[in-house]
CSV table of C-alpha atoms in Angstrom, one decimal:
chain,number,residue,atom,x,y,z
A,1,UNK,CA,-27.0,-15.9,2.8
A,2,UNK,CA,-27.7,-12.1,3.9
A,3,UNK,CA,-25.5,-9.1,4.3
A,4,UNK,CA,-25.9,-9.1,8.4
A,5,UNK,CA,-24.4,-12.9,8.3
A,6,UNK,CA,-21.5,-11.9,6.1
A,7,UNK,CA,-20.9,-8.6,8.5
A,8,UNK,CA,-20.8,-11.0,11.4
A,9,UNK,CA,-18.6,-13.4,9.5
A,10,UNK,CA,-16.0,-10.8,8.6
A,11,UNK,CA,-16.0,-9.3,11.8
A,12,UNK,CA,-15.2,-12.6,13.6
A,13,UNK,CA,-12.4,-13.6,11.2
A,14,UNK,CA,-10.5,-9.9,11.3
A,15,UNK,CA,-10.8,-9.7,15.1
A,16,UNK,CA,-10.2,-13.4,15.7
A,17,UNK,CA,-13.2,-13.3,18.6
A,18,UNK,CA,-16.8,-13.6,18.9
A,19,UNK,CA,-17.3,-11.2,21.9
A,20,UNK,CA,-15.0,-8.6,20.2
A,21,UNK,CA,-16.8,-9.0,17.0
A,22,UNK,CA,-20.1,-8.4,18.8
A,23,UNK,CA,-18.5,-5.1,20.5
A,24,UNK,CA,-17.5,-3.8,17.0
A,25,UNK,CA,-20.9,-4.4,15.5
A,26,UNK,CA,-22.7,-3.3,18.5
A,27,UNK,CA,-24.7,-6.2,18.9
A,28,UNK,CA,-25.1,-9.5,21.5
A,29,UNK,CA,-22.3,-12.2,21.4
A,30,UNK,CA,-25.6,-14.7,20.7
A,31,UNK,CA,-26.4,-12.9,17.8
A,32,UNK,CA,-23.0,-13.0,16.2
A,33,UNK,CA,-23.1,-16.8,17.0
A,34,UNK,CA,-26.6,-17.2,15.2
A,35,UNK,CA,-26.0,-15.1,12.4
A,36,UNK,CA,-22.5,-16.9,11.6
A,37,UNK,CA,-24.0,-20.5,12.3
A,38,UNK,CA,-27.2,-19.8,10.1
A,39,UNK,CA,-24.8,-18.6,7.2
A,40,UNK,CA,-22.7,-22.0,7.8
A,41,UNK,CA,-26.2,-24.0,7.9
A,42,UNK,CA,-27.1,-21.9,4.3
A,43,UNK,CA,-23.7,-22.8,2.8
A,44,UNK,CA,-23.5,-26.3,4.3
A,45,UNK,CA,-19.9,-25.6,5.2
A,46,UNK,CA,-18.0,-24.8,8.4
A,47,UNK,CA,-16.4,-21.4,8.0
A,48,UNK,CA,-14.7,-21.0,11.2
A,49,UNK,CA,-12.9,-23.2,14.0
A,50,UNK,CA,-12.6,-22.2,17.4
A,51,UNK,CA,-8.9,-22.7,18.9
A,52,UNK,CA,-7.0,-22.1,22.2
A,53,UNK,CA,-5.8,-18.8,20.8
A,54,UNK,CA,-9.0,-17.7,19.1
A,55,UNK,CA,-11.1,-18.0,16.0
A,56,UNK,CA,-9.7,-18.7,12.6
A,57,UNK,CA,-11.5,-19.5,9.2
A,58,UNK,CA,-11.4,-23.2,7.6
A,59,UNK,CA,-10.3,-23.4,4.2
A,60,UNK,CA,-13.7,-22.7,2.8
A,61,UNK,CA,-14.0,-19.6,5.3
A,62,UNK,CA,-11.0,-18.2,3.5
A,63,UNK,CA,-12.4,-18.7,0.2
A,64,UNK,CA,-15.7,-16.9,1.2
A,65,UNK,CA,-13.7,-14.1,2.7
A,66,UNK,CA,-12.7,-12.1,-0.4
A,67,UNK,CA,-16.6,-12.4,-1.6
A,68,UNK,CA,-18.0,-11.5,1.6
A,69,UNK,CA,-16.3,-8.1,1.8
A,70,UNK,CA,-17.0,-7.6,-1.8
A,71,UNK,CA,-20.9,-8.3,-1.2
A,72,UNK,CA,-20.6,-6.2,1.9
A,73,UNK,CA,-18.9,-3.0,0.1
A,74,UNK,CA,-21.4,-3.3,-2.8
A,75,UNK,CA,-24.5,-3.5,-0.6
A,76,UNK,CA,-23.2,-0.3,0.9
A,77,UNK,CA,-22.5,1.4,-2.3
A,78,UNK,CA,-26.1,0.6,-3.4
A,79,UNK,CA,-27.6,1.8,-0.3
A,80,UNK,CA,-25.6,5.2,-1.0
A,81,UNK,CA,-26.3,5.1,-4.7
A,82,UNK,CA,-30.1,5.3,-3.9
A,83,UNK,CA,-29.7,8.6,-1.6
A,84,UNK,CA,-27.1,10.0,-3.5
A,85,UNK,CA,-27.4,13.0,-6.2
A,86,UNK,CA,-25.3,11.0,-8.5
A,87,UNK,CA,-22.0,12.4,-7.4
A,88,UNK,CA,-19.2,10.1,-6.2
A,89,UNK,CA,-19.3,9.4,-2.6
A,90,UNK,CA,-18.5,6.7,0.0
A,91,UNK,CA,-15.3,5.7,2.2
A,92,UNK,CA,-12.0,4.1,0.4
A,93,UNK,CA,-9.7,2.3,2.1
A,94,UNK,CA,-6.1,3.3,0.1
A,95,UNK,CA,-2.7,1.4,0.9
A,96,UNK,CA,0.6,3.3,-0.1
A,97,UNK,CA,4.2,3.1,1.1
A,98,UNK,CA,5.4,6.2,3.3
A,99,UNK,CA,7.6,7.7,0.4
A,100,UNK,CA,4.6,8.3,-1.8
A,101,UNK,CA,2.3,9.6,1.1
A,102,UNK,CA,3.5,13.5,1.3
A,103,UNK,CA,5.0,13.6,-2.2
A,104,UNK,CA,2.4,12.2,-4.4
A,105,UNK,CA,-0.7,11.3,-2.6
A,106,UNK,CA,-1.6,14.3,-0.5
A,107,UNK,CA,-1.7,16.6,-3.7
A,108,UNK,CA,-4.2,14.0,-5.1
A,109,UNK,CA,-6.1,13.7,-1.7
A,110,UNK,CA,-6.7,17.7,-1.6
A,111,UNK,CA,-7.9,17.4,-5.4
A,112,UNK,CA,-10.3,15.0,-4.6
A,113,UNK,CA,-11.5,16.7,-1.6
A,114,UNK,CA,-11.9,19.7,-3.2
A,115,UNK,CA,-13.7,18.3,-6.3
A,116,UNK,CA,-15.9,15.5,-4.4
A,117,UNK,CA,-16.6,16.4,-1.0
A,118,UNK,CA,-18.8,13.4,-0.5
A,119,UNK,CA,-15.7,11.0,-0.9
A,120,UNK,CA,-13.8,9.6,2.0
A,121,UNK,CA,-9.9,8.8,1.8
A,122,UNK,CA,-8.3,6.7,4.6
A,123,UNK,CA,-4.4,6.2,3.7
A,124,UNK,CA,-2.7,3.2,5.2
A,125,UNK,CA,0.9,3.6,4.8
A,126,UNK,CA,3.5,0.8,5.5
A,127,UNK,CA,1.7,-1.8,3.6
A,128,UNK,CA,3.9,-2.4,0.5
A,129,UNK,CA,4.0,-5.4,-1.2
A,130,UNK,CA,1.4,-6.6,1.6
A,131,UNK,CA,-1.0,-4.3,0.1
A,132,UNK,CA,-1.3,-6.0,-3.0
A,133,UNK,CA,-2.5,-8.9,-1.2
A,134,UNK,CA,-4.8,-6.9,0.7
A,135,UNK,CA,-6.7,-5.4,-2.3
A,136,UNK,CA,-7.0,-8.9,-3.6
A,137,UNK,CA,-9.0,-10.2,-0.5
A,138,UNK,CA,-11.0,-6.9,-0.2
A,139,UNK,CA,-9.1,-5.2,3.0
A,140,UNK,CA,-8.1,-2.5,0.7
A,141,UNK,CA,-9.9,-0.7,-2.0
A,142,UNK,CA,-7.0,0.0,-4.2
A,143,UNK,CA,-3.2,0.5,-3.4
A,144,UNK,CA,-0.5,2.7,-4.6
A,145,UNK,CA,2.8,0.9,-5.0
A,146,UNK,CA,6.4,1.9,-6.5
A,147,UNK,CA,8.4,-0.7,-8.6
A,148,UNK,CA,8.6,-2.3,-11.9
A,149,UNK,CA,5.3,-3.1,-13.6
A,150,UNK,CA,4.0,-6.6,-13.3
A,151,UNK,CA,0.8,-8.5,-13.5
A,152,UNK,CA,-1.4,-9.4,-10.3
A,153,UNK,CA,-3.8,-12.2,-10.8
A,154,UNK,CA,-7.4,-10.8,-10.5
A,155,UNK,CA,-6.1,-7.2,-9.9
A,156,UNK,CA,-5.9,-4.3,-12.9
A,157,UNK,CA,-2.6,-2.4,-12.4
A,158,UNK,CA,-2.4,1.1,-14.0
A,159,UNK,CA,0.8,3.1,-14.2
A,160,UNK,CA,0.5,6.8,-12.9
A,161,UNK,CA,3.9,8.0,-13.6
A,162,UNK,CA,7.9,7.2,-13.8
A,163,UNK,CA,9.3,7.3,-10.3
A,164,UNK,CA,13.2,7.7,-10.4
A,165,UNK,CA,15.0,6.3,-7.3
A,166,UNK,CA,18.2,7.5,-6.0
A,167,UNK,CA,20.7,6.2,-3.8
A,168,UNK,CA,21.6,8.8,-1.3
A,169,UNK,CA,24.3,9.6,1.5
A,170,UNK,CA,25.4,12.6,3.6
A,171,UNK,CA,28.2,14.8,1.6
A,172,UNK,CA,30.9,13.4,3.6
A,173,UNK,CA,29.7,9.8,2.7
A,174,UNK,CA,32.9,7.5,1.6
A,175,UNK,CA,31.2,6.7,-1.6
A,176,UNK,CA,29.8,10.1,-2.7
A,177,UNK,CA,32.0,11.7,-5.2
A,178,UNK,CA,34.0,8.7,-6.1
A,179,UNK,CA,32.1,8.1,-9.5
A,180,UNK,CA,30.5,5.1,-10.5
A,181,UNK,CA,30.2,2.8,-7.5
A,182,UNK,CA,30.2,-1.0,-7.9
A,183,UNK,CA,27.9,-3.5,-6.6
A,184,UNK,CA,30.5,-4.8,-4.0
A,185,UNK,CA,30.8,-1.4,-2.5
A,186,UNK,CA,27.1,-1.0,-1.6
A,187,UNK,CA,27.2,-4.7,0.1
A,188,UNK,CA,29.7,-3.6,2.7
A,189,UNK,CA,27.8,-0.3,3.3
A,190,UNK,CA,25.1,0.1,6.0
A,191,UNK,CA,21.7,0.7,4.5
A,192,UNK,CA,18.9,2.8,6.2
A,193,UNK,CA,15.4,1.5,4.9
A,194,UNK,CA,12.3,3.7,5.1
A,195,UNK,CA,10.0,1.4,3.1
A,196,UNK,CA,11.0,-1.7,4.2
A,197,UNK,CA,8.1,-3.6,2.5
A,198,UNK,CA,8.4,-1.6,-0.8
A,199,UNK,CA,8.9,-3.4,-4.0
A,200,UNK,CA,11.6,-1.2,-5.1
A,201,UNK,CA,13.7,-1.8,-2.0
A,202,UNK,CA,13.6,-5.7,-2.4
A,203,UNK,CA,14.5,-4.7,-6.0
A,204,UNK,CA,17.5,-2.7,-4.9
A,205,UNK,CA,18.9,-5.5,-2.6
A,206,UNK,CA,18.7,-8.2,-4.9
A,207,UNK,CA,20.2,-6.1,-7.5
A,208,UNK,CA,23.5,-5.5,-5.2
A,209,UNK,CA,23.4,-9.2,-4.6
A,210,UNK,CA,22.3,-9.1,-1.1
A,211,UNK,CA,19.7,-11.6,-0.9
A,212,UNK,CA,21.8,-14.2,-2.3
A,213,UNK,CA,25.0,-13.9,0.2
A,214,UNK,CA,25.2,-14.7,3.6
A,215,UNK,CA,27.2,-11.4,4.4
A,216,UNK,CA,25.1,-8.3,5.0
A,217,UNK,CA,25.4,-5.4,5.9
A,218,UNK,CA,24.0,-3.5,9.2
A,219,UNK,CA,20.3,-2.5,8.3
A,220,UNK,CA,18.2,0.0,10.2
A,221,UNK,CA,14.4,0.0,9.5
A,222,UNK,CA,12.7,3.0,10.0
A,223,UNK,CA,8.9,3.7,9.7
A,224,UNK,CA,9.5,7.5,8.9
A,225,UNK,CA,10.9,8.9,5.5
A,226,UNK,CA,11.9,12.1,7.7
A,227,UNK,CA,13.7,10.0,9.9
A,228,UNK,CA,15.4,8.1,7.3
A,229,UNK,CA,16.8,11.1,5.9
A,230,UNK,CA,17.8,13.0,9.2
A,231,UNK,CA,19.6,9.4,9.8
A,232,UNK,CA,21.4,9.6,6.1
A,233,UNK,CA,22.2,13.0,6.9
A,234,UNK,CA,24.0,12.1,10.0
A,235,UNK,CA,26.2,9.8,8.4
A,236,UNK,CA,24.6,6.4,9.6
A,237,UNK,CA,24.0,4.8,6.4
A,238,UNK,CA,22.9,5.3,2.7
A,239,UNK,CA,19.4,4.8,1.7
A,240,UNK,CA,17.5,4.1,-1.7
A,241,UNK,CA,14.4,6.0,-2.0
A,242,UNK,CA,12.6,7.9,-4.7
A,243,UNK,CA,13.9,10.9,-5.9
A,244,UNK,CA,10.9,13.0,-5.3
A,245,UNK,CA,11.1,12.6,-1.6
A,246,UNK,CA,14.6,13.9,-1.5
A,247,UNK,CA,14.6,16.6,-4.3
A,248,UNK,CA,14.9,19.3,-1.5
A,249,UNK,CA,17.7,17.9,0.5
A,250,UNK,CA,19.7,17.5,-2.5
A,251,UNK,CA,19.0,21.0,-3.4
A,252,UNK,CA,20.3,22.4,-0.1
A,253,UNK,CA,23.2,20.0,-0.2
A,254,UNK,CA,22.1,17.8,3.2
A,255,UNK,CA,22.0,14.7,1.1
A,256,UNK,CA,24.3,14.0,-1.9
A,257,UNK,CA,23.6,11.2,-4.4
A,258,UNK,CA,25.8,8.0,-4.6
A,259,UNK,CA,26.5,7.3,-8.5
A,260,UNK,CA,25.2,4.0,-8.9
A,261,UNK,CA,22.0,3.3,-11.4
A,262,UNK,CA,19.5,0.9,-10.8
A,263,UNK,CA,19.5,-1.9,-13.4
A,264,UNK,CA,15.7,-2.0,-13.5
A,265,UNK,CA,13.0,1.2,-14.3
A,266,UNK,CA,10.0,2.1,-11.5
A,267,UNK,CA,6.9,3.7,-11.8
A,268,UNK,CA,4.3,4.8,-9.2
A,269,UNK,CA,1.1,2.7,-9.9
A,270,UNK,CA,-2.0,1.9,-8.6
A,271,UNK,CA,-3.6,-1.4,-8.2
A,272,UNK,CA,-7.4,-2.4,-7.7
A,273,UNK,CA,-9.7,-5.5,-8.1
A,274,UNK,CA,-11.1,-6.5,-11.2
A,275,UNK,CA,-14.3,-6.5,-10.9
A,276,UNK,CA,-17.5,-6.1,-13.1
A,277,UNK,CA,-19.2,-3.6,-10.7
A,278,UNK,CA,-18.4,0.3,-11.0
A,279,UNK,CA,-16.9,2.1,-8.1
A,280,UNK,CA,-17.5,6.0,-8.9
A,281,UNK,CA,-15.7,7.0,-5.7
A,282,UNK,CA,-12.8,4.7,-6.6
A,283,UNK,CA,-12.9,5.8,-10.3
A,284,UNK,CA,-12.6,9.3,-9.2
A,285,UNK,CA,-9.7,8.8,-6.9
A,286,UNK,CA,-7.6,6.9,-9.8
A,287,UNK,CA,-8.5,9.8,-12.1
A,288,UNK,CA,-7.5,12.6,-9.6
A,289,UNK,CA,-4.4,10.5,-9.3
A,290,UNK,CA,-3.6,10.6,-13.0
A,291,UNK,CA,-4.4,14.5,-13.4
A,292,UNK,CA,-1.7,15.3,-10.3
A,293,UNK,CA,0.5,12.9,-11.8
A,294,UNK,CA,0.4,14.5,-15.3
A,295,UNK,CA,0.5,18.1,-13.4
A,296,UNK,CA,3.9,16.8,-12.1
A,297,UNK,CA,5.1,15.7,-15.1
A,298,UNK,CA,4.1,19.0,-17.1
A,299,UNK,CA,5.8,21.1,-14.3
A,300,UNK,CA,9.5,21.7,-15.9
A,301,UNK,CA,10.6,22.5,-11.9
A,302,UNK,CA,9.3,19.3,-11.1
A,303,UNK,CA,9.8,17.1,-14.1
A,304,UNK,CA,13.3,18.1,-13.9
A,305,UNK,CA,13.7,16.8,-10.7
């Protein structure tokens, strides 16, 4: 079992085709086929099955996949370490939810790029709770999520900072200014989702009883925090989102809070695989995130929000 064989195997699984995997790796299809067959023969198992709809991993292939990705990643880091000057370096694939990208993670990325010019970061917004699975199987190096702290098998979770959430509507919304709002009032009000896969969104809908009942309000799913805020401002519905993402609109009166307090606490957290090997670039990213979060909490104007 060698890295080129694993590269070929992972490419076929991710694309679902030997031909397209060959194009990705700039190799011929017979070369890809030979490498996968050699890997199967070396392990004594069948890793892929060919179906009319494409190629998919067998149970053994699914078991091998996260290890294959880890071996490929370690090999790349080892090669870079030999030629590096001891500084963190490499490419990181980072999962996040859209509401965190601009308001939490861009300052972190700027901090990282200034201090560690050899580290490259790709942010993948919209993954939400799926990001945890992507980290576990090696598709992402880490993920930033918003929700209540919980244990994830095989993963390390680190809390960066509290993440207050608010329910907002436009100033003329029928629930704005009414005092404490009951859950039943929320169950009949249109909802705008910007982070539809975020853990906190599921917690909110569970808390007000939407997941248990058959009657649900209209739900508008958007893939942009800015679009969600504009929709709320137009009176289309209410939205539950991190306070940090709507501080400006609340200050200028474009949006207003609905008086409902969530029965749970939420935090911005970073999730990474639990492994004995070191990843200096990932360590630097997490340290940068902690520093930026601490600066946010130390700023009295930001912390007041």
